[in-house]
Every structure is written in C-alpha cells, then in structure tokens.
Short mmCIF file of C-alpha atoms in Angstrom, two decimals:
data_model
loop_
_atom_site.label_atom_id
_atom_site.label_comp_id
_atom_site.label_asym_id
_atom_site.label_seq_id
_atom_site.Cartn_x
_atom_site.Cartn_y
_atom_site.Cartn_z
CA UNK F 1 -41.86 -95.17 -48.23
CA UNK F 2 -43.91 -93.69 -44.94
CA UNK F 3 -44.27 -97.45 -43.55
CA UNK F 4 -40.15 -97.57 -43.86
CA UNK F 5 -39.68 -93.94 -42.11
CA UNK F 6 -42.46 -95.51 -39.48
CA UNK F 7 -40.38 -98.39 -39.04
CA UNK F 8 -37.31 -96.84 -38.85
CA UNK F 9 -38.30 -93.87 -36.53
CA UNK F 10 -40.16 -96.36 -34.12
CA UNK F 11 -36.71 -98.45 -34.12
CA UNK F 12 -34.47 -95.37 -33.06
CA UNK F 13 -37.16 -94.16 -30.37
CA UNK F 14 -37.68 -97.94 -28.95
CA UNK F 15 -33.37 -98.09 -29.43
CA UNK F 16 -33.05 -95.16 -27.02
CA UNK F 17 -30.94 -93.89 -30.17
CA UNK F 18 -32.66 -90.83 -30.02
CA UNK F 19 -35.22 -88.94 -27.39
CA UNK F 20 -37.15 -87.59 -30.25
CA UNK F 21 -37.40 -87.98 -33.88
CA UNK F 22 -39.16 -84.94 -35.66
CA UNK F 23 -40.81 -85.68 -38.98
CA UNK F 24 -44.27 -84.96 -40.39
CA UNK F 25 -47.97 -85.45 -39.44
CA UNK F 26 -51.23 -84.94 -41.17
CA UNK F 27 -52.92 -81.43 -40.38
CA UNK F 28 -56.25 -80.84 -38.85
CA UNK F 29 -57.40 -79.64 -42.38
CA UNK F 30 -56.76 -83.28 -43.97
CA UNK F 31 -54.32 -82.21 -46.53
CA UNK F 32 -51.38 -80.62 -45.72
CA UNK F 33 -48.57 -81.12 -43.54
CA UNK F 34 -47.41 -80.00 -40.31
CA UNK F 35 -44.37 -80.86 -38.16
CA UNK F 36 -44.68 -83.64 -36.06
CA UNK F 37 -42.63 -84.32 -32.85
CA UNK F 38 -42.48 -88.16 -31.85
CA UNK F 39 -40.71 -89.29 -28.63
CA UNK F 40 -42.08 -92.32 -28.83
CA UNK F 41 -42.31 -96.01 -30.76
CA UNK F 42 -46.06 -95.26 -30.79
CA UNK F 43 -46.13 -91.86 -32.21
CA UNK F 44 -43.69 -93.02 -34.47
CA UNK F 45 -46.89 -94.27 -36.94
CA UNK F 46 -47.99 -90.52 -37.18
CA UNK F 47 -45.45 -90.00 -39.24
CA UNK F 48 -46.02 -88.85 -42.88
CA UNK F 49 -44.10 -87.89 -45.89
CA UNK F 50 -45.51 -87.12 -48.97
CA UNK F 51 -45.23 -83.84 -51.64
CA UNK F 52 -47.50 -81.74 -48.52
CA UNK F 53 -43.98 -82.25 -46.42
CA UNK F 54 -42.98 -78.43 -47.30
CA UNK F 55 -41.24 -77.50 -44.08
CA UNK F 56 -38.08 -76.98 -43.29
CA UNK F 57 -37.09 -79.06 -40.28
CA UNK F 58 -33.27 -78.20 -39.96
CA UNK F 59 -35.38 -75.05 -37.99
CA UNK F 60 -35.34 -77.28 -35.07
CA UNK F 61 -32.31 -78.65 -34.72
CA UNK F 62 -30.72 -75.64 -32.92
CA UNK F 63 -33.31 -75.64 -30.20
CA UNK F 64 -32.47 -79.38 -29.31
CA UNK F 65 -28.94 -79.09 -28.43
CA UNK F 66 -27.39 -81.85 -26.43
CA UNK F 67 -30.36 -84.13 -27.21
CA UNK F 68 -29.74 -86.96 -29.37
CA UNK F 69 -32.58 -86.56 -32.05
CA UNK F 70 -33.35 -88.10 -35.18
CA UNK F 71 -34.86 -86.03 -37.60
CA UNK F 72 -36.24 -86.34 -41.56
CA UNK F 73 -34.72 -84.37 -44.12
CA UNK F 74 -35.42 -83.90 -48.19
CA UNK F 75 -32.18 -82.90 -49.69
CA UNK F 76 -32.69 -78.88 -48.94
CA UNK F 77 -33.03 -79.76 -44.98
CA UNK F 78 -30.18 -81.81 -45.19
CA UNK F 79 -28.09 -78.79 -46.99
CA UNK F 80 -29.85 -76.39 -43.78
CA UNK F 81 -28.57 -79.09 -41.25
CA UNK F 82 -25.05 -78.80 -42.82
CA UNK F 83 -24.90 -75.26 -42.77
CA UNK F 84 -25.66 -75.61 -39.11
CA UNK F 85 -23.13 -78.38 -38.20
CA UNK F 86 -20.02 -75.96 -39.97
CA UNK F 87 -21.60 -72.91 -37.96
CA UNK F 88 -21.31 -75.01 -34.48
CA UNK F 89 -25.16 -74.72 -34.24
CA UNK F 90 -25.55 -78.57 -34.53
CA UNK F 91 -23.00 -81.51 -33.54
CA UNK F 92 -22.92 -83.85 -36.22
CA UNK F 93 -22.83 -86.85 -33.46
CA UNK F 94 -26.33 -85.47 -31.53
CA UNK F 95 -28.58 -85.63 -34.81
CA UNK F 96 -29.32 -89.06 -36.61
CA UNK F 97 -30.59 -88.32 -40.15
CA UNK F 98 -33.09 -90.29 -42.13
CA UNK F 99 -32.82 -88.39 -45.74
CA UNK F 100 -35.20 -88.87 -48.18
CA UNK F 101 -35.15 -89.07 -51.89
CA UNK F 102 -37.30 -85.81 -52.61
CA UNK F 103 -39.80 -85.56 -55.91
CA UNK F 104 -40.53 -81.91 -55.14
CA UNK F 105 -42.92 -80.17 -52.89
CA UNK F 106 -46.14 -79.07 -53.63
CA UNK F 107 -47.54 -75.28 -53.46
CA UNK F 108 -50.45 -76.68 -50.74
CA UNK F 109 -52.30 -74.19 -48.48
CA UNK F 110 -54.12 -74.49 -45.79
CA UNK F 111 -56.85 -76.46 -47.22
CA UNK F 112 -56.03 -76.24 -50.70
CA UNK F 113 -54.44 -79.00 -52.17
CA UNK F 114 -52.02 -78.46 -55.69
CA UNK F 115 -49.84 -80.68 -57.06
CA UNK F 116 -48.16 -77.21 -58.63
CA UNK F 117 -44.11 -77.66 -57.43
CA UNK F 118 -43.21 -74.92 -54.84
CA UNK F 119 -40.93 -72.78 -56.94
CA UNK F 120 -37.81 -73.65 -55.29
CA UNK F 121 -37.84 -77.30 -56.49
CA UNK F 122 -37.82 -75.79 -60.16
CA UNK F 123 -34.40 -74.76 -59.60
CA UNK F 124 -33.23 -77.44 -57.31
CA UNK F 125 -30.09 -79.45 -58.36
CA UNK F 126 -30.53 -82.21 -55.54
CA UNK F 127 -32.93 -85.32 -55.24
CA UNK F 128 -30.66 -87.16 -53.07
CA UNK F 129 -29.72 -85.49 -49.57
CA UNK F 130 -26.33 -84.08 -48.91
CA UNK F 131 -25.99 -85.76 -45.82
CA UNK F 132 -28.15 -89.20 -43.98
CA UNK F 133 -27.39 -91.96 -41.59
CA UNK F 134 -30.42 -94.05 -43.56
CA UNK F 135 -31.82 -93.31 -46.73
CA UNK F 136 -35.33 -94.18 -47.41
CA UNK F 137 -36.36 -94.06 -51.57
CA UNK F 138 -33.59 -94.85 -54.26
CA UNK F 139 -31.33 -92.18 -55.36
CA UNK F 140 -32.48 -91.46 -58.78
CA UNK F 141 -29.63 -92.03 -61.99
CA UNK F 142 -26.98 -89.02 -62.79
CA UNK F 143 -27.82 -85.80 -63.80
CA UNK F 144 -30.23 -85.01 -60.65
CA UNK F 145 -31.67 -81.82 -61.85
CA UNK F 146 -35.23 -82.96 -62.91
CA UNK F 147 -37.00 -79.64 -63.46
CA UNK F 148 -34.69 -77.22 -65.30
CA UNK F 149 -35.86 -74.03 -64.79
CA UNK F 150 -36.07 -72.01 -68.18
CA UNK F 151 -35.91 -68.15 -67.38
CA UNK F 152 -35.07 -67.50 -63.75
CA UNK F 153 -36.98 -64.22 -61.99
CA UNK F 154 -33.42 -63.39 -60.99
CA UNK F 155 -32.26 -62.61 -64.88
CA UNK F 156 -35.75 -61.35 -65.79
CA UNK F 157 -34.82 -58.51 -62.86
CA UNK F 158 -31.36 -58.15 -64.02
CA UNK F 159 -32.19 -57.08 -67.41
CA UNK F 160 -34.92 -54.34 -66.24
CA UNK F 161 -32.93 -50.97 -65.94
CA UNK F 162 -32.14 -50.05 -61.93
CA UNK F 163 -35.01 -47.44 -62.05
CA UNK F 164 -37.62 -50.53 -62.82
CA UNK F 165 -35.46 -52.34 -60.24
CA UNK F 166 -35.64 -49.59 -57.71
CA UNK F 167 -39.41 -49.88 -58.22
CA UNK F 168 -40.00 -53.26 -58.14
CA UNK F 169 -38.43 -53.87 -54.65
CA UNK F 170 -39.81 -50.44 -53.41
CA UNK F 171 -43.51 -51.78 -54.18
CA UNK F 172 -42.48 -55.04 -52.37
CA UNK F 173 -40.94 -53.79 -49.26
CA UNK F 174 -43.39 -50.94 -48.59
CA UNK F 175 -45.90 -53.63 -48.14
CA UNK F 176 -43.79 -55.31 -45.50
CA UNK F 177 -45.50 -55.50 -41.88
CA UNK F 178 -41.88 -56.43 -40.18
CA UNK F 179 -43.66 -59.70 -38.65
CA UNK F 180 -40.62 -61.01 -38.98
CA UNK F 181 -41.61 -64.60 -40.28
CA UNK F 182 -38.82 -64.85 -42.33
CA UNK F 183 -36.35 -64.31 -39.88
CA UNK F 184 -38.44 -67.25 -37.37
CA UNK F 185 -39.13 -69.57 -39.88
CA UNK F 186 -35.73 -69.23 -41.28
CA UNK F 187 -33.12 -72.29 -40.44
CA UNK F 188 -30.02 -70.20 -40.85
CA UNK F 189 -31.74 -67.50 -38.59
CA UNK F 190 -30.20 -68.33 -35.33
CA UNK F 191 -28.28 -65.26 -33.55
CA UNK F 192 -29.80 -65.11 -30.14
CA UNK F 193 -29.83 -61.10 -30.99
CA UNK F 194 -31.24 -60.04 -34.35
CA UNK F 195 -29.41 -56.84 -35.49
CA UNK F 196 -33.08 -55.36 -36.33
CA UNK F 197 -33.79 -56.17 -32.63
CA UNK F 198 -30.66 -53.38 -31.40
CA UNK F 199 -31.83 -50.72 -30.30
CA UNK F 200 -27.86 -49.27 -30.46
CA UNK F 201 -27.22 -48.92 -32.69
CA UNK F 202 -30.30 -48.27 -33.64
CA UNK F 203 -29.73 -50.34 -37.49
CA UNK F 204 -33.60 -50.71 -38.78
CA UNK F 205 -35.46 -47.79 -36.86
CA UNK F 206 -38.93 -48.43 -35.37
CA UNK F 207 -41.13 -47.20 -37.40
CA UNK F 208 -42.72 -49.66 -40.19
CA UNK F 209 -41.91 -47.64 -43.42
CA UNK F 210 -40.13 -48.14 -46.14
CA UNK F 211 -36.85 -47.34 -45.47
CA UNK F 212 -36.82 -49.15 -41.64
CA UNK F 213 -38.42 -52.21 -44.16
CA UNK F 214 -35.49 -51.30 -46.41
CA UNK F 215 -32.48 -51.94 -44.17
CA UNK F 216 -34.39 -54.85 -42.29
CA UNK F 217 -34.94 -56.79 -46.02
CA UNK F 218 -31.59 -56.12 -47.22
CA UNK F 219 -30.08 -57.01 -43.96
CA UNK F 220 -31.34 -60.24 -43.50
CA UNK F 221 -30.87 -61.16 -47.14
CA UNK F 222 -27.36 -59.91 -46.66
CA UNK F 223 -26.64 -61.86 -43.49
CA UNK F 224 -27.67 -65.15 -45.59
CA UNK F 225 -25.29 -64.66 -48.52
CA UNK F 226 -23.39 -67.88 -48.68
CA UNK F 227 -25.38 -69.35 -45.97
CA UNK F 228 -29.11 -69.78 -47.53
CA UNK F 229 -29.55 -73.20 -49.48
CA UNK F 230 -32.90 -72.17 -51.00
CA UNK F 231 -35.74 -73.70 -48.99
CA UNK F 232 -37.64 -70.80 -49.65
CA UNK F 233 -39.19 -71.13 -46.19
CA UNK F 234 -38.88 -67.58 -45.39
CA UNK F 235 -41.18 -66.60 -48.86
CA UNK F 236 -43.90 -68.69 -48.25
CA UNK F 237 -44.44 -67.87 -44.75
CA UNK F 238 -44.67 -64.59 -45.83
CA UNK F 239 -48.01 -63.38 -45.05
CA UNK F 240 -47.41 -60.22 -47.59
CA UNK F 241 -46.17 -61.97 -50.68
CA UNK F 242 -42.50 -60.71 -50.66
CA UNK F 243 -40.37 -62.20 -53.26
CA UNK F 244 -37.41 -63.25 -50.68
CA UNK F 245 -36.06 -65.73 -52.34
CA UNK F 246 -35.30 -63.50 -55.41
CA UNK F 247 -32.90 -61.72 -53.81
CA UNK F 248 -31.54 -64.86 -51.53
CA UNK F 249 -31.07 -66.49 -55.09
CA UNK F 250 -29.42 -63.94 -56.52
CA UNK F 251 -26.86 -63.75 -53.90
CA UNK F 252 -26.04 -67.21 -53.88
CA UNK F 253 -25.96 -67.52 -57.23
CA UNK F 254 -23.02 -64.33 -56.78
CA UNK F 255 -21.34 -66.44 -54.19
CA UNK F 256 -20.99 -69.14 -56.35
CA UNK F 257 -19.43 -67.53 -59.45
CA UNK F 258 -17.06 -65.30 -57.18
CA UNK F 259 -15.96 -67.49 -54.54
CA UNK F 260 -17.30 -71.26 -55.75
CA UNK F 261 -19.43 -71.73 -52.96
CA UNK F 262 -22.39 -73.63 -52.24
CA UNK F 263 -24.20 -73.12 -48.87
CA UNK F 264 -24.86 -76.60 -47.23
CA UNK F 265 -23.13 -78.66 -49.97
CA UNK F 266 -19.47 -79.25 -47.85
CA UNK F 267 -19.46 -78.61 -44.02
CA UNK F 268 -15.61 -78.86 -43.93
CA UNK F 269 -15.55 -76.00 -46.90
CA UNK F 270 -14.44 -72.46 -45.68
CA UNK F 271 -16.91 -70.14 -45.22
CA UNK F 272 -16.43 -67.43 -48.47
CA UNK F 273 -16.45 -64.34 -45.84
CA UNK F 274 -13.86 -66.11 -43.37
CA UNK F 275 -11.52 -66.47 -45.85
CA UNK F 276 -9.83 -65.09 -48.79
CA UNK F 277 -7.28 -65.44 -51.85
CA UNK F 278 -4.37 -62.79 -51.79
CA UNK F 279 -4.75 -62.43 -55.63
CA UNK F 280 -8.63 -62.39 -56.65
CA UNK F 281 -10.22 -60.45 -59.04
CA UNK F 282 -13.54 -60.20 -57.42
CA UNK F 283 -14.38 -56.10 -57.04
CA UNK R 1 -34.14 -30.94 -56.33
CA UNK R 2 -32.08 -31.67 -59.38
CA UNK R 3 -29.78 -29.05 -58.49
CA UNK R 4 -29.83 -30.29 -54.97
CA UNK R 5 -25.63 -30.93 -54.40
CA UNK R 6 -25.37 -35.01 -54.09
CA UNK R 7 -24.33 -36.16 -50.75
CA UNK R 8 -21.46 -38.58 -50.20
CA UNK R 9 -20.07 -40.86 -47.60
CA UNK R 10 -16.89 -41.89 -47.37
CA UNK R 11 -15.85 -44.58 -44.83
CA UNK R 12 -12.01 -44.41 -45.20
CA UNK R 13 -9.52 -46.16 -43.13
CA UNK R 14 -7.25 -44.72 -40.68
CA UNK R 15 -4.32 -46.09 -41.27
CA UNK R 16 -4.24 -45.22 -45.44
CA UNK R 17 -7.18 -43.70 -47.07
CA UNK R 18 -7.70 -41.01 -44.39
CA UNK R 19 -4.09 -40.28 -44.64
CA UNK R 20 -4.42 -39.62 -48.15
CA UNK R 21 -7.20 -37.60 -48.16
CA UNK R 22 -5.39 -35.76 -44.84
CA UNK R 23 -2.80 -35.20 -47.57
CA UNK R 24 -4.68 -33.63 -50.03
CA UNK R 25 -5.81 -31.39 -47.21
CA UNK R 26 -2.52 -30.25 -46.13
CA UNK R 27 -0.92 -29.75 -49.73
CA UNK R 28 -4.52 -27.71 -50.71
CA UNK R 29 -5.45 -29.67 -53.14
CA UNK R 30 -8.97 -29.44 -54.21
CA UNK R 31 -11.85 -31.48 -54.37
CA UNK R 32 -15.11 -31.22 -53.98
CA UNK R 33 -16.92 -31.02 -50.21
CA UNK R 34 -19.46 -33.06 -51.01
CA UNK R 35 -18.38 -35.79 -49.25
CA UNK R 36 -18.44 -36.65 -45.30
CA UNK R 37 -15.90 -38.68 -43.94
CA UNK R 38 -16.32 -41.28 -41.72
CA UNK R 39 -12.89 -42.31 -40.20
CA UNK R 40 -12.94 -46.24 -39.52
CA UNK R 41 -10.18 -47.98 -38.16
CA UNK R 42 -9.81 -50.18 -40.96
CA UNK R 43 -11.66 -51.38 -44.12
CA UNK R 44 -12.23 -54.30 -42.76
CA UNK R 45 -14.81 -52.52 -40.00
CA UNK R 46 -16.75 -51.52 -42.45
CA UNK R 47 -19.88 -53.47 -41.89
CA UNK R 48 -22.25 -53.57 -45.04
CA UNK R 49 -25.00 -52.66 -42.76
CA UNK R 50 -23.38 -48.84 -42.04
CA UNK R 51 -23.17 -48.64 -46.57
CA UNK R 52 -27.06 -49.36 -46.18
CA UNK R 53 -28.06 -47.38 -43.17
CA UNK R 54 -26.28 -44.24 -45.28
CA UNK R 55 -28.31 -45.35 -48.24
CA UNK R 56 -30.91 -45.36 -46.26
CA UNK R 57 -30.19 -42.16 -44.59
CA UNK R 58 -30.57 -40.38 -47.97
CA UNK R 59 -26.45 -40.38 -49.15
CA UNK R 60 -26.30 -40.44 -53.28
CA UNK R 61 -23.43 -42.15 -52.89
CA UNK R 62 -21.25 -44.22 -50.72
CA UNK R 63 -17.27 -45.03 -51.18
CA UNK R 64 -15.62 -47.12 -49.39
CA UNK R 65 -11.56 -46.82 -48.84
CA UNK R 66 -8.62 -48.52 -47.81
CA UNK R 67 -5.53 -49.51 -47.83
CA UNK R 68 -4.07 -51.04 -51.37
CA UNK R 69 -4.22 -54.90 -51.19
CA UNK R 70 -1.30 -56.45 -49.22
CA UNK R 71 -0.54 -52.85 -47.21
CA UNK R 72 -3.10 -53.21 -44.50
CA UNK R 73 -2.07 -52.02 -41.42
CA UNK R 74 -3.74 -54.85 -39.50
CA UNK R 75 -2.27 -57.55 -42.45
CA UNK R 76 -5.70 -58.49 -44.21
CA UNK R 77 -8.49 -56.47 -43.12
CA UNK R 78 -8.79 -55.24 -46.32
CA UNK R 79 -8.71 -59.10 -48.20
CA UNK R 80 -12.11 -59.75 -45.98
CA UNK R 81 -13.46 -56.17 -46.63
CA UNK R 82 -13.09 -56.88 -50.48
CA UNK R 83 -14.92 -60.04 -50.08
CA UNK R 84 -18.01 -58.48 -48.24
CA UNK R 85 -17.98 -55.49 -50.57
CA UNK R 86 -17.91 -56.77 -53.40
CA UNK R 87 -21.15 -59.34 -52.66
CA UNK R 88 -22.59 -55.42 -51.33
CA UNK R 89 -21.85 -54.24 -54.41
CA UNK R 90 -23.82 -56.86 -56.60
CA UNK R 91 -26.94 -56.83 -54.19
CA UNK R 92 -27.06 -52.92 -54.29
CA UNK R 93 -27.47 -53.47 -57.85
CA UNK R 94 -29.40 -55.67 -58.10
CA UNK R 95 -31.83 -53.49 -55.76
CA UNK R 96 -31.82 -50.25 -58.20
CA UNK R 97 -29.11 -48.45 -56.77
CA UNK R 98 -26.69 -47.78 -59.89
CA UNK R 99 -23.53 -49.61 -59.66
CA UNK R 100 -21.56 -45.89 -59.37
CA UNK R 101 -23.17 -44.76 -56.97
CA UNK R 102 -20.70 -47.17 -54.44
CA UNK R 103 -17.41 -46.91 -55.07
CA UNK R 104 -14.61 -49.06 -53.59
CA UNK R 105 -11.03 -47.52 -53.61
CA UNK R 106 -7.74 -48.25 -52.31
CA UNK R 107 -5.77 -45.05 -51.65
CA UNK R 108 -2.47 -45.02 -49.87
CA UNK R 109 -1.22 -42.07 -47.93
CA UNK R 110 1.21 -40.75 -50.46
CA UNK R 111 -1.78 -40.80 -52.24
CA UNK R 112 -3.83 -37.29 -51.97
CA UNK R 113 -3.61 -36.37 -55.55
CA UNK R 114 -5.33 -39.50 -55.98
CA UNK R 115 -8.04 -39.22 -53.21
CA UNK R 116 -8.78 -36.21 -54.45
CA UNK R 117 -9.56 -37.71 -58.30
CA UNK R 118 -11.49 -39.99 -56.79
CA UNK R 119 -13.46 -37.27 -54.87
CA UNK R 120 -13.79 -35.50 -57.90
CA UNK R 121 -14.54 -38.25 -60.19
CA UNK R 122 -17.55 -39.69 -58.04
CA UNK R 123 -19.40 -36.35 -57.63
CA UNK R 124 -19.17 -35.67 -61.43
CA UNK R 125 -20.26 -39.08 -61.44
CA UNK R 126 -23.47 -38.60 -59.33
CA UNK R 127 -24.37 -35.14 -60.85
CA UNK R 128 -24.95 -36.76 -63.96
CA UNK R 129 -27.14 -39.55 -61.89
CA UNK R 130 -29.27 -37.00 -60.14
CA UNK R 131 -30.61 -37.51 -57.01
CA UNK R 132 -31.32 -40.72 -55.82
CA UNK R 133 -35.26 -41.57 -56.27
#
C-alpha cells in the first residue's frame, strides 16, 4: 500500500502533473504521523500511510489555490475536499486525488502509540472515499459500516434533562482558553474573517469567560451545520478536552433527518441553508 | 431572583410581525411588557448569532417573528429563516436551554390579537421556567 502511494506520488511529481503532492511522513517521535509536503520524485519515498495518518489534509487545499496538487485522502478528507469544491474553495480540475481505502485511525499521541480507533471512525459509514482520481487498497464488499457504534454520546445527552445539559456544556466551555485550534485545524474553517475575530459587532466579547466561550462554541458549531463531515480534527487538537464533535454530530445528524443532507457526500447537492421547500414541516 | 420579571426578545419583522404587534398597540390591547422588540427588516435577517448573543446577554427568552409562510414581503426570506431556525432551535436544546424558551411565530399585521397571545402565552410560559440558570 505505501510503496503504491510512493510510486504513484513520485509519478505525478516526475509527470509535472502536480507541483506538490501532500501526504504523510514519519514524526520525529518514531510513531506518529505528521503532514508531509513532497514537491519532488525524491521526497515522494517519505511518504507514509498507516492507522498514525490522523490528519485531516483537505486543511490545505484552500491555501494552494491555482497550484495543481495532488494530495492523499481517507474517505473523511475526501468528504472535506468535496465540501470545499461545492463552496468554490477548491477547483475540482487543480487537485489530483489519490483516495485510500481507510481501516480507521488510531487514538496515537505524541509518543504514545494505541491501536484504540479515534472515536470518529466508530461512527463512520465510509471505507471507500467519496471522491479519487486513483485508488490505492480494494474497496471493501457492501455494507461499509464496519464499527457500528452502539449508544452514541449524542442520545446519552439527549435523554439527560436540559438542566444536566445546561451543566454539562457549562463545565466544558468554562474550561475553554479560546486558542482557537478548532477553528485552524478545522477544513471547513476558511472565512478570511472569523466572526469571533469582529470587533463590530462585537459577537464573542474579549474577555475569556464563559459566556464570550459560550457564543464563540456555539458559533462555530453553528457555522458547520451541514458543512462538517466528522473528522473530528477540531476535538483532538483541543488542548482542553472539549467534546466538539458532540455537538458537530448532533447537528448533522439534525440536518440529515430535516433536510436529507450529508456534508461532503454530493458536491452538486444544494446546500440545506441556500435552499428551501415551500411546504416543509421542519419548525 | 425567582420573582425577578423574565426578560424577552423579540426580533419581529417589519413588514408583518411588527405591524401586528403595532396593532395591538393602537387598538390597546394588552400584553405583557416584558418583551423588547427588536425591529428587523425581515425574518430572514435574523442571524442565529443575534438569538445567541441575547441568550448570552441574559434574555429568558427569545421569539422570533415573521411573516406567515408564502406572505413575505421580500418573497422567501422567511422559507430560509425557517430553515436556520429551526436547526437553532434543536442546538439550543440540545445545549440546556428549554425548547420554550425560543419561540418562532408567524404573525401577520391584521394580526394583534394574536401577537398579543403570543406575548402573553410566552411570559406565562417562562414564569413557570424561572430564570434562566
């Protein structure tokens, strides 16, 4: 599998196909992964994939405009670099995709192996990516759900009474530093002016507390309904342990039973908040 | 605090809702003055954000009105507004804030007897609530 993505990255860079081709590398510690940017044939045998490939790398994309560029992308990237080709963030032409038939990712810190799944691949419905050029691995047989996740947190939260609720996020977001690694880490998280970055209107406030954490949290989570695929980036880089994707799964999970709509799945589907049925029974 | 008077927002269109409740003003109806209208050209410009910058700012409760389905002024404001609000609505709860404690209404503006139901309705409402924590 890594000498094929080898082979094929080197033949895209030698091709001229593509200036760069961003995949994986090996990390200083010896066991995890970090991103890797090759722009040439040579570099092209740094390459890596393995269950340590956690990142994201649809993150990029946006960054590279008007460069060809290859890039390598399990089936959640390739549902990222969809939602960025129907926002006009990414033309479909520039990026050449290797996808990759995707086991799960592992849980690995810095330094600290596990071969525990990340929690997003226990509710992940794709093995095969949405979208490739060249697909390294076979495409495992129909149903592709592999890990069925019994009791989702989301349900376990739902059936708490909203006091409990109340509680529970209040204890999460008053520990929030407002690093704002979930908004940088996040592939969807693109706008060239944040609206916690306003000053007027003034829509988080300055000060670290918890309401300012309040707005900023439900903000961003809002801002990704219908557009976050569940890569969970934003949760792990987390440096305070916020449950994030809780509430980004919840309000998918809404999308989908109101409006049928997957994030990432269709780039040619209308987005749910563009659009809307004259007759709908929704409120 | 508990017999603190609950605060409400109300972000109601021009073009209907604030007509309505303009009616219920000028045929003296009444209802209670709890709530604090915002005057927004159209459901449609209500952004979530400004229902959770009030929440934030303390309101008990929020409602949000326009124009009845298919009688927007500006032809289907009020189709995308539904859409947003109604996702709002789901994520609010999901948070702890009680599902009546946002309300989403369409009120013409023949409709002041109605507004001021509603008025009356979602303070009762939010007395029995209490304060938000």
């Amino acid at each position: 599998m890594i000498e094929e993505i080898r082979a094929k990255a080197a033949d895209l860079l030698r091709s001229g196909e593509v200036k760069c081709f961003i995949g994986y590398e090996r990390a200083s510690d010896g066991l995890t992964a970090r991103p890797f940017f090759a722009y040439s044939a040579d570099e092209a045998d740094r390459l890596i994939f393995d269950g340590t490939c956690v990142h994201n790398l649809a993150r990029y994309l946006p960054d590279m405009r008007g460069k060809r560029v290859g890039i390598l992308a399990k089936p959640c990237d390739s549902r990222s670099i969809n939602v960025l080709i129907r926002e006009g963030q990414v033309e479909r032409e520039e990026v050449y995709i290797v996808g990759v038939v995707c086991d799960g990712v592992y849980r690995t810190t810095w330094g600290k192996p596990s071969r525990e799944l990340q929690p997003r691949c226990l509710y992940c419905s794709k093995r095969t990516p949405v979208v490739y050029d060249y697909l390294v691995g076979q495409p495992p047989p129909a149903p592709e759900s592999q890990h069925p996740a019994s009791i989702s947190e989301v349900e376990a939260l739902e059936r708490k009474p909203a006091a409990e609720r109340w509680e529970f996020w209040r204890s999460h977001f008053a520990r929030c530093i407002r690093c704002n690694a979930c908004r940088q880490i996040c592939p969807a998280c693109y706008c060239p002016q944040c609206f916690s970055d306003q000053l007027d209107p003034l829509w988080t406030g300055i000060r670290i507390g918890l309401p300012q954490n309040w707005v900023w949290n439900v903000g961003r989570a809002l801002h990704l309904a219908g557009r976050c695929i569940d890569c969970e980036e934003c949760q792990r880089a987390c440096p305070m342990g916020i449950p994030l994707a809780i509430l980004n799964r919840k309000l998918a999970s809404r999308v989908k039973e109101l409006f049928g709509f997957e994030a990432g799945m269709d780039p040619r589907a209308p987005f749910p908040f563009a659009t809307f049925e004259k007759e709908e029974e929704i409120l | 605090m508990s017999d603190r008077e609950p605060r409400v927002v109300g972000f109601l269109c021009n073009w209907c809702s604030y007509a309505g409740a303009d009616l219920a003003g000028t045929s003296r109806m009444q209802y209670p003055p709890n709530i604090r209208i915002i005057r927004v050209p159209c459901s449609g410009r209500v952004d979530p954000l400004l229902v959770i910058k009030a929440f934030e700012r303390g309101a008990d409760g929020v409602l949000v009105s326009g124009c009845h389905p298919g009688d927007c002024h500006y032809t289907q404001g009020n189709y995308y507004a539904r859409r947003r609000l109604a996702i709002l609505r789901d994520l609010l709860e999901f948070l702890g804030i009680e599902r009546d404690r946002f309300r989403i209404e369409w009120v013409s503006a023949a409709e002041g007897q109605r507004f001021a139901q509603i008025v009356a309705d979602f303070v009762k409402k939010l007395k029995e609530l209490g304060p938000r924590r």
